[in-house]
PDB file of C-alpha atoms in Angstrom:
ATOM      1  CA  MET Q   1     162.092  33.065  85.574  1.00  0.00           C
ATOM      2  CA  PRO Q   2     159.818  32.516  82.548  1.00  0.00           C
ATOM      3  CA  VAL Q   3     161.403  32.320  79.124  1.00  0.00           C
ATOM      4  CA  PRO Q   4     160.182  35.152  76.872  1.00  0.00           C
ATOM      5  CA  THR Q   5     158.410  34.236  73.683  1.00  0.00           C
ATOM      6  CA  SER Q   6     160.025  37.071  71.716  1.00  0.00           C
ATOM      7  CA  PRO Q   7     162.897  35.970  69.474  1.00  0.00           C
ATOM      8  CA  LEU Q   8     166.370  37.373  69.105  1.00  0.00           C
ATOM      9  CA  VAL Q   9     166.310  39.930  66.288  1.00  0.00           C
ATOM     10  CA  HIS Q  10     169.494  40.904  64.427  1.00  0.00           C
ATOM     11  CA  ARG Q  11     169.646  44.384  62.909  1.00  0.00           C
ATOM     12  CA  LEU Q  12     172.092  46.727  61.227  1.00  0.00           C
ATOM     13  CA  VAL Q  13     171.539  50.384  62.087  1.00  0.00           C
ATOM     14  CA  PRO Q  14     173.314  53.507  60.799  1.00  0.00           C
ATOM     15  CA  ALA Q  15     176.108  54.963  62.899  1.00  0.00           C
ATOM     16  CA  PRO Q  16     178.861  57.566  62.405  1.00  0.00           C
ATOM     17  CA  ALA Q  17     181.372  55.024  61.055  1.00  0.00           C
ATOM     18  CA  GLY Q  18     178.789  53.312  58.865  1.00  0.00           C
ATOM     19  CA  ARG Q  19     176.789  50.699  60.728  1.00  0.00           C
ATOM     20  CA  VAL Q  20     176.338  48.965  64.074  1.00  0.00           C
ATOM     21  CA  HIS Q  21     175.167  45.381  64.273  1.00  0.00           C
ATOM     22  CA  LEU Q  22     172.893  44.699  67.222  1.00  0.00           C
ATOM     23  CA  VAL Q  23     170.771  41.907  68.632  1.00  0.00           C
ATOM     24  CA  GLU Q  24     167.597  42.736  70.521  1.00  0.00           C
ATOM     25  CA  GLN Q  25     165.002  40.868  72.510  1.00  0.00           C
ATOM     26  CA  GLY Q  26     161.913  41.963  74.393  1.00  0.00           C
ATOM     27  CA  SER Q  27     160.010  45.207  74.712  1.00  0.00           C
ATOM     28  CA  GLY Q  28     159.894  47.983  77.265  1.00  0.00           C
ATOM     29  CA  PRO Q  29     162.495  50.493  78.463  1.00  0.00           C
ATOM     30  CA  LEU Q  30     165.707  50.255  76.449  1.00  0.00           C
ATOM     31  CA  VAL Q  31     168.772  48.632  78.035  1.00  0.00           C
ATOM     32  CA  LEU Q  32     171.912  48.881  75.889  1.00  0.00           C
ATOM     33  CA  LEU Q  33     174.569  46.206  76.497  1.00  0.00           C
ATOM     34  CA  VAL Q  34     178.185  46.958  75.512  1.00  0.00           C
ATOM     35  CA  HIS Q  35     180.778  44.163  75.481  1.00  0.00           C
ATOM     36  CA  GLY Q  36     184.521  44.200  76.069  1.00  0.00           C
ATOM     37  CA  PHE Q  37     187.654  42.523  74.659  1.00  0.00           C
ATOM     38  CA  PRO Q  38     187.774  40.036  73.022  1.00  0.00           C
ATOM     39  CA  GLU Q  39     184.059  39.336  72.844  1.00  0.00           C
ATOM     40  CA  GLY Q  40     181.003  40.574  70.912  1.00  0.00           C
ATOM     41  CA  TRP Q  41     177.252  40.820  71.340  1.00  0.00           C
ATOM     42  CA  TYR Q  42     177.223  37.102  72.178  1.00  0.00           C
ATOM     43  CA  ALA Q  43     178.815  37.826  75.562  1.00  0.00           C
ATOM     44  CA  TRP Q  44     175.321  38.967  76.638  1.00  0.00           C
ATOM     45  CA  ARG Q  45     173.534  35.786  75.468  1.00  0.00           C
ATOM     46  CA  HIS Q  46     172.364  35.036  79.018  1.00  0.00           C
ATOM     47  CA  GLN Q  47     171.215  38.567  79.867  1.00  0.00           C
ATOM     48  CA  LEU Q  48     169.180  39.189  76.704  1.00  0.00           C
ATOM     49  CA  PRO Q  49     166.425  36.684  77.572  1.00  0.00           C
ATOM     50  CA  ALA Q  50     166.582  37.509  81.287  1.00  0.00           C
ATOM     51  CA  LEU Q  51     166.103  41.230  80.684  1.00  0.00           C
ATOM     52  CA  ALA Q  52     163.395  40.597  78.093  1.00  0.00           C
ATOM     53  CA  ALA Q  53     161.536  38.376  80.549  1.00  0.00           C
ATOM     54  CA  ALA Q  54     161.734  41.165  83.138  1.00  0.00           C
ATOM     55  CA  GLY Q  55     160.029  43.644  80.792  1.00  0.00           C
ATOM     56  CA  TYR Q  56     162.913  45.406  79.062  1.00  0.00           C
ATOM     57  CA  ARG Q  57     163.999  45.963  75.487  1.00  0.00           C
ATOM     58  CA  ALA Q  58     167.466  44.413  75.730  1.00  0.00           C
ATOM     59  CA  VAL Q  59     169.893  45.347  72.954  1.00  0.00           C
ATOM     60  CA  ALA Q  60     173.435  43.963  72.690  1.00  0.00           C
ATOM     61  CA  VAL Q  61     175.725  45.595  70.144  1.00  0.00           C
ATOM     62  CA  ASP Q  62     178.848  44.555  68.320  1.00  0.00           C
ATOM     63  CA  VAL Q  63     181.144  47.438  69.265  1.00  0.00           C
ATOM     64  CA  ARG Q  64     182.828  49.248  66.372  1.00  0.00           C
ATOM     65  CA  GLY Q  65     185.637  46.995  65.105  1.00  0.00           C
ATOM     66  CA  TYR Q  66     183.839  43.767  66.025  1.00  0.00           C
ATOM     67  CA  GLY Q  67     181.517  41.349  64.269  1.00  0.00           C
ATOM     68  CA  ARG Q  68     179.247  42.840  61.633  1.00  0.00           C
ATOM     69  CA  SER Q  69     179.732  46.422  62.787  1.00  0.00           C
ATOM     70  CA  SER Q  70     181.937  48.776  60.783  1.00  0.00           C
ATOM     71  CA  ARG Q  71     185.701  48.437  61.188  1.00  0.00           C
ATOM     72  CA  PRO Q  72     187.471  51.703  60.296  1.00  0.00           C
ATOM     73  CA  ALA Q  73     191.181  51.411  59.560  1.00  0.00           C
ATOM     74  CA  ASP Q  74     192.259  54.552  61.429  1.00  0.00           C
ATOM     75  CA  PRO Q  75     193.020  53.950  65.143  1.00  0.00           C
ATOM     76  CA  ASP Q  76     191.664  57.444  65.837  1.00  0.00           C
ATOM     77  CA  ALA Q  77     188.217  56.058  65.005  1.00  0.00           C
ATOM     78  CA  TYR Q  78     188.270  53.912  68.157  1.00  0.00           C
ATOM     79  CA  ARG Q  79     188.592  56.667  70.750  1.00  0.00           C
ATOM     80  CA  VAL Q  80     185.907  56.539  73.400  1.00  0.00           C
ATOM     81  CA  ARG Q  81     184.092  59.652  72.187  1.00  0.00           C
ATOM     82  CA  GLU Q  82     183.510  57.882  68.854  1.00  0.00           C
ATOM     83  CA  LEU Q  83     182.118  54.821  70.615  1.00  0.00           C
ATOM     84  CA  VAL Q  84     179.844  57.040  72.702  1.00  0.00           C
ATOM     85  CA  ASP Q  85     178.573  58.545  69.448  1.00  0.00           C
ATOM     86  CA  ASP Q  86     177.849  55.013  68.212  1.00  0.00           C
ATOM     87  CA  ALA Q  87     175.844  54.278  71.356  1.00  0.00           C
ATOM     88  CA  VAL Q  88     173.805  57.450  70.907  1.00  0.00           C
ATOM     89  CA  ALA Q  89     173.215  56.546  67.251  1.00  0.00           C
ATOM     90  CA  VAL Q  90     171.869  53.139  68.268  1.00  0.00           C
ATOM     91  CA  VAL Q  91     169.413  54.698  70.728  1.00  0.00           C
ATOM     92  CA  GLU Q  92     168.192  57.098  68.030  1.00  0.00           C
ATOM     93  CA  ALA Q  93     168.001  54.403  65.337  1.00  0.00           C
ATOM     94  CA  LEU Q  94     165.785  52.345  67.625  1.00  0.00           C
ATOM     95  CA  GLY Q  95     163.375  55.248  67.945  1.00  0.00           C
ATOM     96  CA  GLU Q  96     164.168  55.879  71.604  1.00  0.00           C
ATOM     97  CA  ARG Q  97     165.140  59.063  73.429  1.00  0.00           C
ATOM     98  CA  THR Q  98     166.891  57.537  76.448  1.00  0.00           C
ATOM     99  CA  ALA Q  99     168.418  54.267  77.570  1.00  0.00           C
ATOM    100  CA  VAL Q 100     170.127  52.555  80.457  1.00  0.00           C
ATOM    101  CA  VAL Q 101     173.645  51.567  79.417  1.00  0.00           C
ATOM    102  CA  VAL Q 102     175.438  48.492  80.759  1.00  0.00           C
ATOM    103  CA  GLY Q 103     179.051  47.643  79.934  1.00  0.00           C
ATOM    104  CA  HIS Q 104     181.656  45.007  80.692  1.00  0.00           C
ATOM    105  CA  ASP Q 105     185.453  45.392  80.486  1.00  0.00           C
ATOM    106  CA  TRP Q 106     186.152  48.035  77.788  1.00  0.00           C
ATOM    107  CA  GLY Q 107     182.392  48.259  77.476  1.00  0.00           C
ATOM    108  CA  SER Q 108     182.281  49.443  81.089  1.00  0.00           C
ATOM    109  CA  SER Q 109     184.521  52.354  80.157  1.00  0.00           C
ATOM    110  CA  VAL Q 110     182.359  53.127  77.135  1.00  0.00           C
ATOM    111  CA  ALA Q 111     179.226  52.949  79.293  1.00  0.00           C
ATOM    112  CA  SER Q 112     180.542  55.184  82.073  1.00  0.00           C
ATOM    113  CA  ASN Q 113     181.833  57.753  79.589  1.00  0.00           C
ATOM    114  CA  ALA Q 114     178.547  57.636  77.686  1.00  0.00           C
ATOM    115  CA  ALA Q 115     176.777  58.514  80.920  1.00  0.00           C
ATOM    116  CA  LEU Q 116     179.361  61.222  81.630  1.00  0.00           C
ATOM    117  CA  MET Q 117     179.283  62.825  78.169  1.00  0.00           C
ATOM    118  CA  ARG Q 118     175.616  62.322  77.264  1.00  0.00           C
ATOM    119  CA  PRO Q 119     173.514  62.429  80.430  1.00  0.00           C
ATOM    120  CA  ASP Q 120     170.622  63.611  78.259  1.00  0.00           C
ATOM    121  CA  VAL Q 121     170.533  60.159  76.625  1.00  0.00           C
ATOM    122  CA  PHE Q 122     171.841  57.715  79.230  1.00  0.00           C
ATOM    123  CA  ARG Q 123     169.761  57.902  82.368  1.00  0.00           C
ATOM    124  CA  ALA Q 124     171.590  55.208  84.353  1.00  0.00           C
ATOM    125  CA  VAL Q 125     174.748  53.136  83.998  1.00  0.00           C
ATOM    126  CA  ALA Q 126     175.899  49.694  85.151  1.00  0.00           C
ATOM    127  CA  MET Q 127     179.577  48.749  85.050  1.00  0.00           C
ATOM    128  CA  LEU Q 128     180.831  45.166  85.111  1.00  0.00           C
ATOM    129  CA  GLY Q 129     184.414  44.203  85.825  1.00  0.00           C
ATOM    130  CA  VAL Q 130     186.042  47.611  85.385  1.00  0.00           C
ATOM    131  CA  PRO Q 131     185.106  50.378  87.851  1.00  0.00           C
ATOM    132  CA  TYR Q 132     184.676  53.985  86.821  1.00  0.00           C
ATOM    133  CA  ALA Q 133     187.869  56.006  87.198  1.00  0.00           C
ATOM    134  CA  PRO Q 134     187.686  59.655  86.120  1.00  0.00           C
ATOM    135  CA  ARG Q 135     190.220  60.964  83.660  1.00  0.00           C
ATOM    136  CA  GLY Q 136     193.344  62.223  85.385  1.00  0.00           C
ATOM    137  CA  GLY Q 137     196.990  61.577  86.067  1.00  0.00           C
ATOM    138  CA  PRO Q 138     199.766  60.957  83.547  1.00  0.00           C
ATOM    139  CA  ARG Q 139     199.321  59.848  79.948  1.00  0.00           C
ATOM    140  CA  PRO Q 140     198.136  56.182  80.026  1.00  0.00           C
ATOM    141  CA  SER Q 141     200.885  54.834  77.763  1.00  0.00           C
ATOM    142  CA  THR Q 142     203.462  56.262  80.173  1.00  0.00           C
ATOM    143  CA  VAL Q 143     201.787  54.514  83.113  1.00  0.00           C
ATOM    144  CA  PHE Q 144     201.555  51.167  81.321  1.00  0.00           C
ATOM    145  CA  ALA Q 145     205.161  51.337  80.155  1.00  0.00           C
ATOM    146  CA  SER Q 146     206.298  51.721  83.762  1.00  0.00           C
ATOM    147  CA  MET Q 147     204.566  48.533  84.920  1.00  0.00           C
ATOM    148  CA  GLY Q 148     206.180  45.141  85.234  1.00  0.00           C
ATOM    149  CA  GLY Q 149     209.871  45.999  85.427  1.00  0.00           C
ATOM    150  CA  ASP Q 150     211.648  43.824  82.831  1.00  0.00           C
ATOM    151  CA  GLU Q 151     208.301  42.427  81.685  1.00  0.00           C
ATOM    152  CA  GLU Q 152     205.837  44.142  79.375  1.00  0.00           C
ATOM    153  CA  PHE Q 153     202.238  44.859  80.360  1.00  0.00           C
ATOM    154  CA  TYR Q 154     199.679  43.477  77.914  1.00  0.00           C
ATOM    155  CA  VAL Q 155     198.265  46.934  77.046  1.00  0.00           C
ATOM    156  CA  SER Q 156     201.738  48.057  75.998  1.00  0.00           C
ATOM    157  CA  TYR Q 157     202.178  44.794  74.080  1.00  0.00           C
ATOM    158  CA  PHE Q 158     198.986  45.574  72.141  1.00  0.00           C
ATOM    159  CA  GLN Q 159     200.117  49.052  71.050  1.00  0.00           C
ATOM    160  CA  GLU Q 160     202.156  48.273  67.927  1.00  0.00           C
ATOM    161  CA  PRO Q 161     199.868  47.518  64.966  1.00  0.00           C
ATOM    162  CA  GLY Q 162     200.361  43.983  63.723  1.00  0.00           C
ATOM    163  CA  ARG Q 163     202.344  42.683  66.688  1.00  0.00           C
ATOM    164  CA  ALA Q 164     199.547  41.073  68.698  1.00  0.00           C
ATOM    165  CA  GLU Q 165     197.744  40.166  65.482  1.00  0.00           C
ATOM    166  CA  ALA Q 166     200.764  38.050  64.506  1.00  0.00           C
ATOM    167  CA  GLU Q 167     200.425  36.116  67.760  1.00  0.00           C
ATOM    168  CA  ILE Q 168     196.651  35.668  67.702  1.00  0.00           C
ATOM    169  CA  GLU Q 169     195.494  35.289  64.116  1.00  0.00           C
ATOM    170  CA  PRO Q 170     197.298  32.055  63.131  1.00  0.00           C
ATOM    171  CA  ASP Q 171     195.161  30.230  65.750  1.00  0.00           C
ATOM    172  CA  VAL Q 172     192.338  32.493  66.855  1.00  0.00           C
ATOM    173  CA  ARG Q 173     190.320  29.742  68.518  1.00  0.00           C
ATOM    174  CA  GLY Q 174     193.260  28.431  70.532  1.00  0.00           C
ATOM    175  CA  TRP Q 175     194.329  31.916  71.610  1.00  0.00           C
ATOM    176  CA  LEU Q 176     190.832  32.879  72.702  1.00  0.00           C
ATOM    177  CA  ALA Q 177     190.417  29.641  74.651  1.00  0.00           C
ATOM    178  CA  GLY Q 178     193.652  30.348  76.498  1.00  0.00           C
ATOM    179  CA  PHE Q 179     192.835  33.991  77.153  1.00  0.00           C
ATOM    180  CA  TYR Q 180     189.364  33.193  78.477  1.00  0.00           C
ATOM    181  CA  ALA Q 181     190.856  30.483  80.705  1.00  0.00           C
ATOM    182  CA  ALA Q 182     193.612  32.773  82.003  1.00  0.00           C
ATOM    183  CA  LEU Q 183     191.050  35.242  83.376  1.00  0.00           C
ATOM    184  CA  SER Q 184     188.385  32.788  84.584  1.00  0.00           C
ATOM    185  CA  ALA Q 185     188.124  31.879  88.247  1.00  0.00           C
ATOM    186  CA  ASP Q 186     188.175  28.112  87.741  1.00  0.00           C
ATOM    187  CA  THR Q 187     191.098  27.989  85.290  1.00  0.00           C
ATOM    188  CA  MET Q 188     193.350  31.001  85.945  1.00  0.00           C
ATOM    189  CA  PRO Q 189     197.027  30.390  86.783  1.00  0.00           C
ATOM    190  CA  GLY Q 190     197.654  29.691  90.421  1.00  0.00           C
ATOM    191  CA  PRO Q 191     199.563  31.809  92.935  1.00  0.00           C
ATOM    192  CA  GLY Q 192     203.201  32.120  92.001  1.00  0.00           C
ATOM    193  CA  ALA Q 193     202.656  31.310  88.319  1.00  0.00           C
ATOM    194  CA  PRO Q 194     203.848  33.869  85.744  1.00  0.00           C
ATOM    195  CA  SER Q 195     201.186  36.518  85.218  1.00  0.00           C
ATOM    196  CA  PRO Q 196     199.213  36.209  81.967  1.00  0.00           C
ATOM    197  CA  TYR Q 197     198.945  40.011  81.883  1.00  0.00           C
ATOM    198  CA  PHE Q 198     202.663  40.385  81.130  1.00  0.00           C
ATOM    199  CA  THR Q 199     205.176  39.044  78.645  1.00  0.00           C
ATOM    200  CA  GLY Q 200     208.840  38.368  79.193  1.00  0.00           C
ATOM    201  CA  PRO Q 201     211.465  39.766  76.840  1.00  0.00           C
ATOM    202  CA  GLY Q 202     210.743  38.428  73.377  1.00  0.00           C
ATOM    203  CA  GLY Q 203     207.842  36.370  74.684  1.00  0.00           C
ATOM    204  CA  THR Q 204     204.138  36.128  73.929  1.00  0.00           C
ATOM    205  CA  LEU Q 205     201.038  36.371  76.055  1.00  0.00           C
ATOM    206  CA  ARG Q 206     199.846  32.945  74.981  1.00  0.00           C
ATOM    207  CA  GLU Q 207     202.802  31.104  76.455  1.00  0.00           C
ATOM    208  CA  ARG Q 208     201.435  32.023  79.901  1.00  0.00           C
ATOM    209  CA  PHE Q 209     197.842  30.971  79.228  1.00  0.00           C
ATOM    210  CA  PRO Q 210     196.523  27.674  80.612  1.00  0.00           C
ATOM    211  CA  ALA Q 211     196.799  25.128  77.808  1.00  0.00           C
ATOM    212  CA  ASP Q 212     195.127  22.129  79.389  1.00  0.00           C
ATOM    213  CA  ARG Q 213     191.794  23.342  80.734  1.00  0.00           C
ATOM    214  CA  ARG Q 214     188.637  25.142  79.670  1.00  0.00           C
ATOM    215  CA  PRO Q 215     186.447  27.360  81.881  1.00  0.00           C
ATOM    216  CA  ALA Q 216     183.214  25.714  82.995  1.00  0.00           C
ATOM    217  CA  TRP Q 217     181.168  28.578  81.526  1.00  0.00           C
ATOM    218  CA  LEU Q 218     182.534  28.092  77.988  1.00  0.00           C
ATOM    219  CA  THR Q 219     181.325  25.220  75.806  1.00  0.00           C
ATOM    220  CA  ASP Q 220     182.888  24.221  72.501  1.00  0.00           C
ATOM    221  CA  THR Q 221     179.882  25.668  70.698  1.00  0.00           C
ATOM    222  CA  GLU Q 222     180.170  28.997  72.504  1.00  0.00           C
ATOM    223  CA  LEU Q 223     183.904  29.192  71.824  1.00  0.00           C
ATOM    224  CA  ASP Q 224     183.185  28.463  68.159  1.00  0.00           C
ATOM    225  CA  VAL Q 225     180.839  31.466  67.979  1.00  0.00           C
ATOM    226  CA  PHE Q 226     183.461  33.859  69.302  1.00  0.00           C
ATOM    227  CA  ALA Q 227     186.267  32.351  67.227  1.00  0.00           C
ATOM    228  CA  ALA Q 228     184.291  32.381  63.984  1.00  0.00           C
ATOM    229  CA  GLU Q 229     183.739  36.134  64.240  1.00  0.00           C
ATOM    230  CA  PHE Q 230     187.415  36.945  64.801  1.00  0.00           C
ATOM    231  CA  GLU Q 231     188.554  34.474  62.141  1.00  0.00           C
ATOM    232  CA  ARG Q 232     186.354  36.384  59.714  1.00  0.00           C
ATOM    233  CA  THR Q 233     187.227  39.935  60.786  1.00  0.00           C
ATOM    234  CA  GLY Q 234     190.765  39.623  62.115  1.00  0.00           C
ATOM    235  CA  MET Q 235     191.832  41.204  65.406  1.00  0.00           C
ATOM    236  CA  SER Q 236     192.897  44.710  64.415  1.00  0.00           C
ATOM    237  CA  GLY Q 237     189.497  46.318  65.017  1.00  0.00           C
ATOM    238  CA  ALA Q 238     189.281  44.873  68.519  1.00  0.00           C
ATOM    239  CA  LEU Q 239     192.881  45.782  69.371  1.00  0.00           C
ATOM    240  CA  ALA Q 240     192.427  49.342  68.099  1.00  0.00           C
ATOM    241  CA  ARG Q 241     190.592  50.255  71.310  1.00  0.00           C
ATOM    242  CA  TYR Q 242     193.836  49.732  73.231  1.00  0.00           C
ATOM    243  CA  ARG Q 243     195.676  51.859  70.694  1.00  0.00           C
ATOM    244  CA  ALA Q 244     193.373  54.811  71.401  1.00  0.00           C
ATOM    245  CA  VAL Q 245     193.987  55.153  75.147  1.00  0.00           C
ATOM    246  CA  ASP Q 246     196.172  58.235  74.819  1.00  0.00           C
ATOM    247  CA  ARG Q 247     193.642  59.838  72.493  1.00  0.00           C
ATOM    248  CA  ASP Q 248     190.973  59.272  75.151  1.00  0.00           C
ATOM    249  CA  TRP Q 249     193.176  60.970  77.728  1.00  0.00           C
ATOM    250  CA  GLU Q 250     193.490  63.977  75.430  1.00  0.00           C
ATOM    251  CA  ASP Q 251     189.806  64.068  74.465  1.00  0.00           C
ATOM    252  CA  LEU Q 252     188.560  63.830  78.053  1.00  0.00           C
ATOM    253  CA  ALA Q 253     190.683  66.675  79.438  1.00  0.00           C
ATOM    254  CA  ALA Q 254     187.561  68.777  79.977  1.00  0.00           C
ATOM    255  CA  TYR Q 255     186.154  65.999  82.198  1.00  0.00           C
ATOM    256  CA  ASP Q 256     189.206  65.651  84.432  1.00  0.00           C
ATOM    257  CA  GLY Q 257     188.049  64.251  87.762  1.00  0.00           C
ATOM    258  CA  ALA Q 258     184.365  64.529  86.808  1.00  0.00           C
ATOM    259  CA  PRO Q 259     181.831  62.285  88.579  1.00  0.00           C
ATOM    260  CA  VAL Q 260     179.083  60.279  86.915  1.00  0.00           C
ATOM    261  CA  THR Q 261     175.957  61.405  88.712  1.00  0.00           C
ATOM    262  CA  GLN Q 262     173.204  59.171  87.300  1.00  0.00           C
ATOM    263  CA  PRO Q 263     172.000  56.085  89.181  1.00  0.00           C
ATOM    264  CA  SER Q 264     174.727  53.474  88.850  1.00  0.00           C
ATOM    265  CA  LEU Q 265     175.614  49.881  89.642  1.00  0.00           C
ATOM    266  CA  PHE Q 266     178.941  48.061  89.853  1.00  0.00           C
ATOM    267  CA  ILE Q 267     179.475  44.296  89.679  1.00  0.00           C
ATOM    268  CA  GLY Q 268     182.967  42.799  89.827  1.00  0.00           C
ATOM    269  CA  GLY Q 269     184.557  39.406  90.252  1.00  0.00           C
ATOM    270  CA  GLU Q 270     186.501  38.765  93.440  1.00  0.00           C
ATOM    271  CA  LEU Q 271     189.347  37.149  91.474  1.00  0.00           C
ATOM    272  CA  ASP Q 272     189.443  39.690  88.647  1.00  0.00           C
ATOM    273  CA  ALA Q 273     192.785  41.501  88.592  1.00  0.00           C
ATOM    274  CA  SER Q 274     190.948  44.730  87.772  1.00  0.00           C
ATOM    275  CA  ILE Q 275     189.495  44.721  91.268  1.00  0.00           C
ATOM    276  CA  THR Q 276     193.001  44.720  92.726  1.00  0.00           C
ATOM    277  CA  TRP Q 277     194.573  47.143  90.252  1.00  0.00           C
ATOM    278  CA  MET Q 278     191.691  49.587  90.566  1.00  0.00           C
ATOM    279  CA  ALA Q 279     190.950  49.227  94.275  1.00  0.00           C
ATOM    280  CA  ASP Q 280     191.465  52.968  94.744  1.00  0.00           C
ATOM    281  CA  ALA Q 281     188.806  53.653  92.092  1.00  0.00           C
ATOM    282  CA  ILE Q 282     186.338  51.458  93.974  1.00  0.00           C
ATOM    283  CA  ASP Q 283     187.192  53.189  97.251  1.00  0.00           C
ATOM    284  CA  ALA Q 284     186.486  56.531  95.551  1.00  0.00           C
ATOM    285  CA  PHE Q 285     182.950  55.596  94.459  1.00  0.00           C
ATOM    286  CA  PRO Q 286     181.277  57.882  97.043  1.00  0.00           C
ATOM    287  CA  VAL Q 287     182.897  60.820  95.220  1.00  0.00           C
ATOM    288  CA  THR Q 288     183.095  59.571  91.625  1.00  0.00           C
ATOM    289  CA  LEU Q 289     179.703  57.800  91.554  1.00  0.00           C
ATOM    290  CA  PRO Q 290     177.438  59.830  93.853  1.00  0.00           C
ATOM    291  CA  GLY Q 291     174.411  58.095  92.325  1.00  0.00           C
ATOM    292  CA  LEU Q 292     175.712  54.601  93.085  1.00  0.00           C
ATOM    293  CA  VAL Q 293     172.823  52.380  94.128  1.00  0.00           C
ATOM    294  CA  SER Q 294     174.905  49.305  94.999  1.00  0.00           C
ATOM    295  CA  SER Q 295     178.270  47.670  94.426  1.00  0.00           C
ATOM    296  CA  HIS Q 296     178.799  43.913  94.399  1.00  0.00           C
ATOM    297  CA  ILE Q 297     181.952  41.779  94.384  1.00  0.00           C
ATOM    298  CA  LEU Q 298     180.990  38.229  93.403  1.00  0.00           C
ATOM    299  CA  GLU Q 299     182.880  35.681  95.486  1.00  0.00           C
ATOM    300  CA  GLY Q 300     184.869  33.147  93.500  1.00  0.00           C
ATOM    301  CA  CYS Q 301     184.279  34.937  90.183  1.00  0.00           C
ATOM    302  CA  GLY Q 302     186.877  35.972  87.631  1.00  0.00           C
ATOM    303  CA  HIS Q 303     186.826  38.584  84.886  1.00  0.00           C
ATOM    304  CA  TRP Q 304     183.989  37.323  82.661  1.00  0.00           C
ATOM    305  CA  VAL Q 305     181.300  38.347  85.143  1.00  0.00           C
ATOM    306  CA  GLN Q 306     178.121  37.995  83.095  1.00  0.00           C
ATOM    307  CA  GLN Q 307     179.269  34.699  81.582  1.00  0.00           C
ATOM    308  CA  GLU Q 308     180.844  33.109  84.648  1.00  0.00           C
ATOM    309  CA  ARG Q 309     177.910  34.069  86.875  1.00  0.00           C
ATOM    310  CA  PRO Q 310     175.003  34.684  84.490  1.00  0.00           C
ATOM    311  CA  GLU Q 311     172.159  34.133  86.944  1.00  0.00           C
ATOM    312  CA  ASP Q 312     173.673  36.341  89.641  1.00  0.00           C
ATOM    313  CA  THR Q 313     174.482  39.058  87.114  1.00  0.00           C
ATOM    314  CA  SER Q 314     171.018  39.011  85.555  1.00  0.00           C
ATOM    315  CA  ARG Q 315     169.372  39.101  88.983  1.00  0.00           C
ATOM    316  CA  LEU Q 316     171.458  42.049  90.144  1.00  0.00           C
ATOM    317  CA  LEU Q 317     170.770  43.911  86.905  1.00  0.00           C
ATOM    318  CA  THR Q 318     167.022  43.335  86.944  1.00  0.00           C
ATOM    319  CA  ASP Q 319     166.716  44.208  90.637  1.00  0.00           C
ATOM    320  CA  TRP Q 320     168.614  47.447  90.023  1.00  0.00           C
ATOM    321  CA  LEU Q 321     166.641  48.277  86.887  1.00  0.00           C
ATOM    322  CA  SER Q 322     163.327  47.720  88.626  1.00  0.00           C
ATOM    323  CA  ALA Q 323     164.234  50.315  91.270  1.00  0.00           C
ATOM    324  CA  LEU Q 324     165.197  53.055  88.791  1.00  0.00           C
ATOM    325  CA  PRO Q 325     162.917  56.023  88.227  1.00  0.00           C
ATOM    326  CA  PRO Q 326     160.765  55.466  85.131  1.00  0.00           C
ATOM    327  CA  ALA Q 327     162.041  56.788  81.824  1.00  0.00           C
ATOM    328  CA  ALA Q 328     160.668  60.161  80.805  1.00  0.00           C
ATOM    329  CA  CYS Q 329     158.273  60.086  77.872  1.00  0.00           C
TER     330      CYS Q 329
END
C-alpha cells in the first residue's frame, strides 16, 4: 500500500466540554476513530496512514479526559451521551455533515451509541474488541459487584475516585506496560494463572500483570508516548468513564434493546476476554446489528486489535469502507 504524502495534522476543535484534540490525515469521506482505555489518539497510528492512502479523511481523537482534550472534574461529564455529543461536535467542526465512526474498547461503546443516538450524523459504525450490546438488564454496578466471588472485578475496583489512581500514578509507565502485556496475545498470563481482571482482598491489579515481558507490538518509544500523556494528565479523566456506567444505564433507558441499523463491522481478538464474556452479544448480532456487513475474530489476537494486528485491521476496515454506500452530499 502506498504511503500518503499528506502529513499528520494536530488540531484543537471546540466541543461541549471545551475542546477536543484530534489528529487527521488524508482527504475524502470522514472516518472518525475513537480509542479506548488506557490509550489515546496514538492507538490509531497505524490506521491513520492506511485510511489516508485508501482515500479517506482519517481523524483520531483524544476522548474527553485524555491527552490534550478537556478533562472535566465531574464524573457526570463522562457519560456516553456526553461523549457522543463530542463526536458530533468534531464532525461539525471539521465542516462535515456525516462520518463513519470506528471505536475500540470503550471507544466501541461510544461508536455504537453514537450510531444509535445520532443516525443522522453517523452513517456506519465499526466496533473493535467490544461488541454492541443494547442497554438492558440490571444496573451495571450491581452486575459487576456480583462477579468474581471473593475477588473484585476491575470495573468495580475502578469505581472509587482516587483508589486506582493511587496504584497507577506513582509508576504510570510500568503500570501501562503491565496492563498492555496482560491483555496481549503474546504476553498474557497463561491458563491457570490468576486473572488480571480481578484483585484479591486488599490486592492490586498490577500484582497480576506480567512483569518480565513486553508485547511484540509495543516498542519502548511507543510506550513512552502513551506514558508521557498520562504522566502529564493523571488517570482520573480516563477512569471517569468507568465511573459513569450507571449513568449510561439511566440515560439510555429510552433505547432499551434497540438495534443499530446502519452498516456495521465487528473485529475482535480470539484471545480477548471480551469475546468470551460477551459471546451472547455476538450471537445476537442478527437482531442487534441488522446492518452488519461482516464480523471477524482474528486468530491468535488479544485485546489491542488495531495495534496487535495493524495490517489485518486496516485491510478489513478499508475493504468494508469501500463497499459502503457513498456519503450524501
